[in-house]
Short mmCIF file of C-alpha atoms in Angstrom, two decimals:
data_model
loop_
_atom_site.label_atom_id
_atom_site.label_comp_id
_atom_site.label_asym_id
_atom_site.label_seq_id
_atom_site.Cartn_x
_atom_site.Cartn_y
_atom_site.Cartn_z
CA MET A 254 24.20 -2.45 3.61
CA THR A 255 27.10 -3.43 6.27
CA GLU A 256 27.33 -6.53 8.13
CA THR A 257 26.30 -5.10 11.76
CA GLN A 258 23.32 -3.48 10.20
CA THR A 259 22.46 -6.83 8.78
CA GLN A 260 22.66 -8.93 11.67
CA ASN A 261 20.84 -5.99 13.91
CA GLU A 262 17.65 -6.49 11.92
CA TRP A 263 14.92 -8.23 13.60
CA PRO A 264 14.33 -11.79 12.13
CA LEU A 265 11.26 -12.40 9.21
CA TRP A 266 8.74 -14.44 10.95
CA GLU A 267 5.59 -15.82 8.16
CA VAL A 268 2.71 -15.36 10.18
CA PHE A 269 -0.71 -17.90 9.90
CA VAL A 270 -4.27 -17.13 11.18
CA ARG A 271 -7.07 -19.17 12.06
CA SER A 272 -9.94 -16.96 11.27
CA ARG A 273 -12.46 -18.96 13.19
CA ALA A 274 -12.54 -22.47 15.35
CA GLY A 275 -13.02 -25.26 12.98
CA LEU A 276 -11.30 -23.56 9.92
CA ASP A 277 -7.39 -24.18 9.32
CA HIS A 278 -4.54 -21.66 9.70
CA LYS A 279 -3.94 -19.61 6.78
CA HIS A 280 -0.84 -17.80 5.58
CA CYS A 281 -1.73 -14.21 5.76
CA GLY A 282 1.56 -12.35 5.78
CA SER A 283 4.99 -12.12 7.15
CA LEU A 284 6.88 -9.36 10.07
CA HIS A 285 9.75 -9.14 11.79
CA ALA A 286 10.52 -9.41 15.40
CA ALA A 287 13.05 -10.03 18.14
CA ASP A 288 11.60 -13.56 19.15
CA ALA A 289 8.39 -15.69 18.97
CA GLN A 290 6.67 -13.93 21.45
CA MET A 291 7.09 -10.79 20.26
CA ALA A 292 6.28 -12.09 17.08
CA ILE A 293 3.00 -13.57 18.10
CA GLN A 294 1.96 -10.36 19.78
CA MET A 295 2.81 -8.36 16.74
CA ALA A 296 1.08 -10.62 14.53
CA ARG A 297 -2.25 -10.01 16.60
CA ASP A 298 -1.85 -6.24 16.20
CA VAL A 299 -0.86 -6.32 12.40
CA TYR A 300 -3.17 -9.10 11.36
CA THR A 301 -6.45 -9.59 13.74
CA ARG A 302 -7.65 -5.43 14.44
CA ARG A 303 -10.89 -6.64 12.97
CA GLN A 304 -11.93 -9.79 14.56
CA GLU A 305 -10.01 -11.70 11.70
CA GLY A 306 -8.46 -14.63 13.86
CA ALA A 307 -9.27 -16.96 16.63
CA SER A 308 -5.58 -18.51 17.10
CA VAL A 309 -2.45 -17.24 15.23
CA TRP A 310 1.17 -18.97 14.72
CA VAL A 311 4.35 -17.77 13.79
CA VAL A 312 7.24 -19.65 11.97
CA PRO A 313 10.74 -18.21 11.42
CA SER A 314 10.73 -17.68 7.74
CA SER A 315 14.15 -19.03 7.18
CA GLN A 316 12.37 -22.43 8.47
CA ILE A 317 10.55 -22.45 5.52
CA THR A 318 11.26 -25.11 2.22
CA ALA A 319 9.61 -24.24 -0.56
CA SER A 320 9.49 -26.08 -3.92
CA ASP A 321 11.00 -24.53 -6.94
CA PRO A 322 9.22 -22.69 -9.19
CA ALA A 323 11.09 -23.80 -11.77
CA ASP A 324 9.87 -27.25 -11.01
CA LYS A 325 6.61 -26.34 -11.21
CA GLY A 326 5.10 -28.00 -14.35
CA MET A 327 7.65 -31.46 -13.44
CA TYR A 328 5.89 -31.28 -10.25
CA PHE A 329 2.16 -30.41 -10.57
CA ASP A 330 1.40 -30.67 -14.23
CA PRO A 331 0.92 -34.75 -14.21
CA ALA A 332 -1.92 -34.37 -12.26
CA GLU A 333 -3.59 -32.71 -14.97
CA ASP A 334 -4.72 -35.59 -17.09
CA LYS A 335 -5.41 -37.61 -14.22
CA VAL A 336 -9.23 -36.86 -14.39
CA TYR A 337 -10.18 -40.09 -12.87
CA ARG A 338 -9.12 -38.71 -9.41
CA HIS A 339 -12.37 -36.87 -9.53
CA PRO A 340 -16.10 -38.12 -8.30
CA THR A 341 -17.38 -36.03 -11.49
CA PHE A 342 -15.46 -38.84 -14.12
CA TYR A 343 -17.64 -41.42 -13.21
CA LYS A 344 -21.11 -41.51 -15.10
CA LEU A 345 -23.29 -43.17 -13.30
CA PRO A 346 -27.26 -44.24 -13.90
CA LYS A 347 -29.58 -41.29 -13.22
CA GLU A 348 -31.23 -43.50 -10.44
CA VAL A 349 -27.99 -43.76 -8.18
CA ASP A 350 -26.10 -40.20 -9.49
CA HIS A 351 -26.33 -38.97 -6.13
CA MET A 352 -23.88 -41.29 -4.93
CA MET B 429 -2.39 7.53 -3.07
CA TYR B 430 1.02 6.85 -2.83
CA THR B 431 2.01 5.44 -6.03
CA GLN B 432 3.59 8.81 -7.68
CA ALA B 433 7.01 7.11 -7.94
CA MET B 434 6.66 6.33 -11.75
CA ASP B 435 6.17 9.98 -12.32
CA THR B 436 8.91 10.71 -10.36
CA MET B 437 11.83 8.62 -11.01
CA GLY B 438 12.75 9.97 -14.43
CA LYS B 439 13.26 8.15 -17.83
CA GLU B 440 15.68 5.65 -16.34
CA MET B 441 12.55 2.95 -16.02
CA ALA B 442 11.57 3.15 -19.78
CA GLU B 443 15.70 3.08 -20.10
CA ALA B 444 15.96 -0.04 -23.11
CA PRO B 445 17.51 -3.39 -21.75
CA LYS B 446 21.15 -3.78 -22.22
CA ALA B 447 21.35 -4.88 -26.28
CA LEU B 448 23.26 -8.23 -25.82
CA ARG B 449 21.72 -11.10 -23.98
CA SER B 450 21.68 -14.40 -23.63
CA ALA B 451 19.18 -17.25 -25.69
CA GLU B 452 17.98 -18.02 -22.30
CA GLU B 453 17.48 -14.75 -21.04
CA LEU B 454 15.53 -13.81 -24.13
CA ALA B 455 13.50 -16.87 -23.58
CA LEU B 456 13.09 -15.88 -20.08
CA GLN B 457 11.81 -12.54 -21.04
CA GLU B 458 9.79 -13.98 -23.63
CA ARG B 459 7.91 -16.21 -21.13
CA PHE B 460 7.52 -13.46 -18.37
CA ASP B 461 5.77 -11.32 -21.45
CA ALA B 462 3.54 -13.93 -22.34
CA ARG B 463 2.59 -14.58 -18.67
CA ILE B 464 1.59 -10.81 -18.15
CA ASP B 465 -0.07 -10.83 -21.73
CA ALA B 466 -2.31 -13.44 -20.12
CA GLY B 467 -3.32 -11.87 -16.89
CA ASP B 468 -1.07 -14.03 -14.76
CA PHE B 469 0.62 -13.19 -11.92
CA ILE B 470 4.06 -13.20 -10.95
CA GLU B 471 5.50 -14.22 -7.85
CA ALA B 472 8.45 -13.34 -5.82
CA LYS B 473 10.75 -16.62 -7.05
CA ASP B 474 9.46 -16.20 -10.76
CA TRP B 475 12.33 -14.94 -13.29
CA MET B 476 11.51 -11.32 -13.64
CA PRO B 477 13.29 -7.96 -15.95
CA GLU B 478 15.28 -6.29 -13.78
CA ASN B 479 13.66 -3.25 -14.96
CA TYR B 480 9.99 -4.47 -13.52
CA ARG B 481 12.13 -5.59 -10.34
CA LYS B 482 13.27 -2.25 -9.69
CA THR B 483 10.16 -0.26 -10.70
CA LEU B 484 8.01 -2.47 -8.21
CA LEU B 485 10.90 -2.17 -5.60
CA ARG B 486 10.65 1.85 -5.97
CA GLN B 487 6.92 2.03 -6.08
CA ILE B 488 6.09 -0.42 -3.62
CA SER B 489 8.96 1.17 -1.01
CA GLN B 490 7.67 4.42 -1.71
CA HIS B 491 4.19 3.28 -0.72
CA ALA B 492 4.88 1.72 2.39
CA HIS B 493 7.51 4.89 3.33
CA SER B 494 3.83 7.14 2.64
CA GLU B 495 2.03 4.76 4.50
CA ILE B 496 4.53 5.89 7.49
CA VAL B 497 4.99 9.26 6.75
CA GLY B 498 1.01 9.80 6.55
CA MET B 499 1.04 8.66 10.29
CA LEU B 500 2.62 11.96 11.44
CA PRO B 501 0.34 14.65 10.17
CA GLU B 502 -3.02 12.92 12.03
CA GLY B 503 -0.85 11.60 14.94
CA ASN B 504 -0.56 15.14 15.13
CA TRP B 505 -3.88 15.60 16.31
CA ILE B 506 -3.90 12.26 18.66
CA SER B 507 -3.92 14.04 21.87
CA ARG B 508 -6.20 16.69 20.93
CA ALA B 509 -9.10 15.09 19.17
CA PRO B 510 -12.37 16.36 20.35
CA THR B 511 -13.94 13.71 22.26
CA LEU B 512 -12.95 10.25 23.60
CA LYS B 513 -14.92 8.58 20.54
CA ARG B 514 -13.23 10.76 17.87
CA LYS B 515 -9.42 10.11 19.46
CA ALA B 516 -10.06 6.42 19.70
CA ILE B 517 -11.42 6.47 15.92
CA LEU B 518 -8.42 8.56 15.04
CA LEU B 519 -5.99 6.00 17.14
CA ALA B 520 -7.72 3.11 14.90
CA LYS B 521 -7.01 5.06 11.54
CA VAL B 522 -3.10 5.67 12.57
CA GLN B 523 -2.44 2.13 13.44
CA ASP B 524 -4.11 1.04 10.44
CA GLU B 525 -1.52 3.04 8.11
CA GLY B 526 1.21 1.43 10.82
CA GLY B 527 -0.07 -1.82 9.43
CA HIS B 528 -0.54 -0.90 5.83
CA GLY B 529 3.21 0.06 5.99
CA LEU B 530 3.94 -3.09 6.92
CA TYR B 531 2.40 -4.89 4.68
CA LEU B 532 3.63 -3.36 1.91
CA TYR B 533 7.49 -2.98 3.16
CA ALA B 534 6.65 -7.04 3.42
CA ALA B 535 6.02 -7.10 0.05
CA ALA B 536 8.86 -4.91 -1.16
CA GLU B 537 11.34 -7.32 0.92
CA THR B 538 10.22 -10.19 -1.42
CA LEU B 539 12.48 -7.93 -4.09
CA GLY B 540 15.38 -8.76 -2.68
CA GLN B 541 16.12 -5.31 -0.32
CA SER B 542 16.08 -5.45 3.33
CA ARG B 543 13.58 -3.34 5.32
CA ASP B 544 16.86 -1.15 6.91
CA GLU B 545 18.43 -0.37 3.55
CA MET B 546 14.63 0.94 2.51
CA LEU B 547 14.41 2.87 5.63
CA ALA B 548 17.83 4.30 5.34
CA ALA B 549 16.89 5.53 1.77
CA LEU B 550 13.93 7.03 3.59
CA HIS B 551 15.74 8.74 6.36
CA SER B 552 18.63 9.80 3.75
CA GLY B 553 16.10 11.59 1.58
CA LYS B 554 16.95 9.27 -1.12
CA ALA B 555 13.50 7.54 -0.90
CA LYS B 556 10.74 9.45 -1.76
CA TYR B 557 7.12 9.76 -0.38
CA SER B 558 3.62 10.97 -1.45
CA SER B 559 3.65 14.40 -1.64
CA ILE B 560 0.70 15.08 -0.23
CA PHE B 561 2.17 14.42 3.49
CA ASN B 562 3.88 17.67 3.13
CA TYR B 563 1.33 19.94 3.97
CA PRO B 564 0.41 20.60 7.10
CA THR B 565 -2.95 19.76 9.44
CA LEU B 566 -3.76 23.33 11.10
CA ASN B 567 -7.13 22.29 13.01
CA TRP B 568 -9.30 19.40 13.61
CA ALA B 569 -11.30 20.13 10.32
CA ASP B 570 -7.94 18.60 8.62
CA ILE B 571 -8.21 15.43 10.07
CA GLY B 572 -11.73 14.89 8.74
CA THR B 573 -10.65 16.09 5.39
CA ILE B 574 -7.71 14.03 4.83
CA GLY B 575 -9.94 10.88 5.96
CA TRP B 576 -12.65 12.33 3.09
CA LEU B 577 -10.38 13.60 0.80
CA VAL B 578 -6.98 12.42 0.98
CA ASP B 579 -8.21 8.92 1.70
CA GLY B 580 -10.53 9.17 -0.94
CA ALA B 581 -8.18 9.85 -3.77
CA ALA B 582 -6.08 6.97 -2.30
CA ILE B 583 -8.46 4.54 -2.75
CA MET B 584 -9.69 5.31 -6.01
CA ASN B 585 -5.86 5.12 -6.60
CA GLN B 586 -5.13 1.99 -4.92
CA VAL B 587 -7.78 -0.07 -5.96
CA PRO B 588 -6.57 -0.63 -9.98
CA ILE B 589 -3.38 -2.25 -7.84
CA CYS B 590 -5.13 -5.08 -6.24
CA ARG B 591 -5.01 -6.29 -9.87
CA CYS B 592 -1.17 -5.54 -10.43
CA SER B 593 1.18 -8.15 -11.71
CA TYR B 594 3.41 -8.45 -9.15
CA ALA B 595 1.09 -11.14 -6.56
CA PRO B 596 2.77 -10.03 -3.27
CA TYR B 597 1.74 -5.96 -3.73
CA ALA B 598 -1.55 -7.01 -4.94
CA ARG B 599 -2.37 -9.35 -1.81
CA ALA B 600 -0.93 -6.24 0.26
CA MET B 601 -3.22 -3.71 -1.71
CA VAL B 602 -6.37 -5.61 -1.34
CA ARG B 603 -5.97 -6.18 2.32
CA ILE B 604 -5.27 -2.61 2.40
CA CYS B 605 -8.33 -1.34 0.23
CA ARG B 606 -10.74 -3.65 2.70
CA GLU B 607 -9.61 -1.52 5.61
CA GLU B 608 -9.02 1.98 3.81
CA SER B 609 -13.10 2.64 3.44
CA PHE B 610 -13.56 3.32 7.10
CA HIS B 611 -10.57 5.78 6.77
CA GLN B 612 -12.73 7.74 4.28
CA ARG B 613 -16.40 7.08 5.95
CA GLN B 614 -14.70 8.44 9.64
CA GLY B 615 -13.48 11.50 8.18
CA TYR B 616 -16.48 12.84 6.24
CA ASP B 617 -18.50 11.71 9.22
CA ALA B 618 -16.38 14.08 11.19
CA LEU B 619 -16.92 17.08 8.96
CA LEU B 620 -20.65 16.06 8.73
CA VAL B 621 -20.99 16.61 12.29
CA MET B 622 -19.04 19.67 12.29
CA MET B 623 -21.12 21.29 9.37
CA ARG B 624 -24.62 19.94 10.83
CA GLU B 625 -24.34 20.36 14.28
CA GLY B 626 -21.25 23.12 14.49
CA THR B 627 -20.87 26.98 15.19
CA ALA B 628 -20.33 29.36 12.10
CA ALA B 629 -16.45 28.83 13.41
CA GLN B 630 -16.43 25.57 12.98
CA LYS B 631 -18.24 25.52 9.99
CA ALA B 632 -15.63 27.97 8.26
CA MET B 633 -12.78 25.41 9.89
CA VAL B 634 -14.13 23.03 7.24
CA GLN B 635 -14.44 24.88 4.13
CA ASP B 636 -11.04 26.50 5.45
CA ALA B 637 -9.19 22.81 5.30
CA VAL B 638 -11.20 21.77 1.79
CA ASN B 639 -9.94 24.64 0.26
CA ARG B 640 -6.30 23.89 1.35
CA TRP B 641 -6.44 20.10 0.63
CA TRP B 642 -8.57 20.01 -2.97
CA TRP B 643 -5.51 20.99 -4.94
CA PRO B 644 -2.96 18.85 -3.39
CA CYS B 645 -5.31 15.81 -3.54
CA LEU B 646 -5.77 16.29 -7.14
CA MET B 647 -2.08 16.21 -7.25
CA MET B 648 -2.08 12.89 -5.99
CA PHE B 649 -2.55 11.03 -9.08
CA GLY B 650 0.56 12.48 -10.84
CA PRO B 651 1.19 14.37 -13.74
CA PRO B 652 -1.04 14.80 -16.69
CA ASP B 653 -0.51 11.35 -19.14
CA ASP B 654 1.13 13.23 -21.40
CA GLN B 655 3.60 14.25 -19.17
CA SER B 656 4.01 10.54 -17.61
CA PRO B 657 7.05 9.44 -19.43
CA ASN B 658 6.91 5.88 -17.50
CA SER B 659 2.67 5.23 -17.95
CA ALA B 660 3.15 2.90 -21.02
CA GLN B 661 5.98 0.59 -19.41
CA GLY B 662 3.89 0.75 -16.25
CA MET B 663 0.59 -0.45 -18.11
CA ARG B 664 2.64 -3.13 -20.50
CA TRP B 665 3.81 -4.59 -17.24
CA GLY B 666 0.34 -4.75 -15.50
CA ILE B 667 1.57 -2.38 -12.73
CA LYS B 668 -0.22 0.36 -13.20
CA ARG B 669 -3.75 -0.44 -14.60
CA VAL B 670 -5.52 3.18 -14.91
CA SER B 671 -4.38 6.20 -15.94
CA ASN B 672 -3.52 8.91 -13.88
CA ASP B 673 -5.96 11.74 -15.84
CA THR B 674 -8.58 8.52 -15.86
CA LEU B 675 -7.96 8.32 -12.13
CA ARG B 676 -8.30 11.96 -11.12
CA GLN B 677 -11.73 12.44 -13.38
CA LYS B 678 -13.03 9.65 -11.64
CA PHE B 679 -12.11 11.53 -8.01
CA VAL B 680 -13.60 14.71 -8.80
CA ASP B 681 -16.84 13.24 -10.19
CA ALA B 682 -17.23 11.28 -6.86
CA THR B 683 -16.24 14.19 -5.00
CA VAL B 684 -18.38 16.86 -6.28
CA GLN B 685 -22.15 15.32 -4.56
CA GLN B 686 -20.23 14.70 -1.51
CA ALA B 687 -19.14 18.31 -0.99
CA GLN B 688 -22.41 19.34 -1.94
CA VAL B 689 -24.05 17.16 0.80
CA LEU B 690 -21.37 18.37 3.31
CA GLY B 691 -22.43 21.66 2.45
CA VAL B 692 -18.72 22.91 1.06
CA THR B 693 -17.53 24.23 -1.78
CA LEU B 694 -14.86 22.94 -3.85
CA PRO B 695 -12.65 25.86 -4.46
CA ASP B 696 -12.26 25.62 -8.34
CA PRO B 697 -14.37 28.53 -10.08
CA ASP B 698 -13.83 26.59 -13.48
CA LEU B 699 -15.85 23.63 -11.89
CA LYS B 700 -18.79 22.72 -13.94
CA TRP B 701 -20.58 20.05 -15.54
CA ASN B 702 -19.74 19.02 -18.82
CA GLU B 703 -23.26 17.31 -20.48
CA GLU B 704 -21.43 16.06 -23.64
CA ARG B 705 -18.62 14.55 -22.34
CA GLN B 706 -21.02 13.40 -18.76
CA HIS B 707 -18.12 14.39 -16.66
CA TRP B 708 -17.34 17.47 -14.15
CA ASP B 709 -14.46 19.70 -15.92
CA PHE B 710 -11.97 21.44 -13.75
CA GLY B 711 -9.66 23.75 -13.76
CA ALA B 712 -5.70 24.17 -14.26
CA ILE B 713 -3.90 22.32 -11.63
CA ASP B 714 -0.53 24.22 -10.42
CA TRP B 715 2.25 21.60 -11.70
CA PRO B 716 5.18 23.56 -10.80
CA GLU B 717 4.23 23.34 -7.08
CA PHE B 718 3.59 19.79 -7.44
CA TYR B 719 7.40 19.38 -8.63
CA ARG B 720 8.82 21.76 -5.84
CA VAL B 721 6.88 19.60 -3.18
CA VAL B 722 8.24 16.47 -4.76
CA ALA B 723 11.52 17.99 -5.20
CA GLY B 724 11.65 18.52 -0.91
CA ASP B 725 10.47 22.23 -0.76
CA GLY B 726 7.19 21.97 0.58
CA PRO B 727 5.35 23.36 3.61
CA CYS B 728 6.58 20.30 5.69
CA ASN B 729 9.36 18.50 3.72
CA LYS B 730 11.98 19.06 6.66
CA GLU B 731 9.43 18.16 9.81
CA ARG B 732 8.01 15.27 8.54
CA LEU B 733 12.04 13.58 7.71
CA ALA B 734 13.29 15.01 10.83
CA MET B 735 10.20 13.02 12.74
CA ARG B 736 10.97 9.82 11.27
CA VAL B 737 14.63 10.05 11.62
CA LYS B 738 14.30 11.47 15.29
CA ALA B 739 11.75 8.08 16.03
CA TRP B 740 14.01 5.73 14.66
CA ASP B 741 17.47 6.91 16.59
CA ASP B 742 15.25 7.09 19.40
CA GLY B 743 14.24 3.75 19.01
CA ALA B 744 17.53 2.32 18.44
CA TRP B 745 18.05 1.43 21.81
CA VAL B 746 14.72 -0.62 22.22
CA ARG B 747 15.10 -2.77 19.08
CA ASP B 748 18.88 -3.44 20.41
CA ALA B 749 17.58 -4.34 23.60
CA ALA B 750 14.86 -6.81 22.20
CA LEU B 751 17.59 -8.46 19.56
CA ALA B 752 19.85 -8.98 23.14
CA HIS B 753 17.15 -10.27 24.91
CA ALA B 754 16.26 -12.82 22.39
CA ARG B 755 20.00 -13.85 21.78
CA LYS B 756 20.11 -14.23 25.80
CA GLN B 757 16.88 -16.56 26.02
CA ALA B 758 18.25 -18.61 23.15
CA THR B 759 21.41 -19.21 24.17
CA LYS B 760 20.08 -20.31 27.98
CA GLN B 761 17.59 -22.65 25.89
CA GLN B 762 20.04 -24.19 23.95
CA ALA B 763 22.82 -24.63 27.53
CA ALA B 764 19.59 -25.95 29.20
#
């Protein structure tokens, strides 16, 4: 692949769709588009053909910063032994347990 | 459907990895194997063996190519659909195929190859696509038959891939399978109208289409298990979940009754119920034909590829213009 060919590929965008009012936008895939406006239009055509969406966001993929998979343990394991962060950790008398 | 890659890429996939590897690499390999064994999903940025990456890239890109090339035999009939309703349905189906191609290209890109590189491989003839799309669509009943049989076979083949170990591929397949069921049902529905309300000539068209598509559809599942050297490795990696022959049998078993309800005969004198196996027995498949079509010598290979290349070349100015416009707008915005 020559440099010109790569330069002429439309940039990649990540697509987020809100399936209906009141819910959050959820990542649903990616696509190539020349600019943001085109990305929105194409996202509508590709990802909401069956009423899957009420709103669409597109973000240039190059703008996303992700956690490193190699850090997964270091990042996320410490939450494992913190059961006291969950309501079920606390045993209360039956009469008030619906609290 | 479109997952013949493992069976058409020779034996290179199963090649033993290079003997000399660092201790670190061995540890990574062990961790990878353990994750596969545990049924974990592998994500794009996780470490993976080079052959796993190569095999997936080949399979997913071929799958994507098949969706895109698969638009051609049907697109051929959009302007000639018999009613406005059938035209709208066919348009929606062909648009879906384009979308499926896009989901799959996006999944393949996560493995490190650009979209343009994949398309270049398709256009040069280096990359393959499913053998089924090298057969012609001669009459309107072919469109119904593609929906019923070709998409029916595709669904059979694709559902197990929703559990593929490579997560971006699995996610794309979940989305595709959700949309694919409409494709099969609309095809059967179109044929049902021809068989129940049609003239004798229209009924004959349906039977003719079924006669021509039946055997190529059985070939879609790939060669018999004992001639599929890469299957074992594919299963080990969790890329392939169910064997070619098992899926083919499942498809035949499901289709026989549908043919009866439709009122057509499947063109196989050896097709009969086997009480002992509790499956339908079927006749011998013409594998030399399959390999001929895969190698490029099917009825429509040249035409399909030529149309793809023409569409790509004719669209070049649009792609360039859109990019030039975007750059101009970006410069303007910076200046403002």
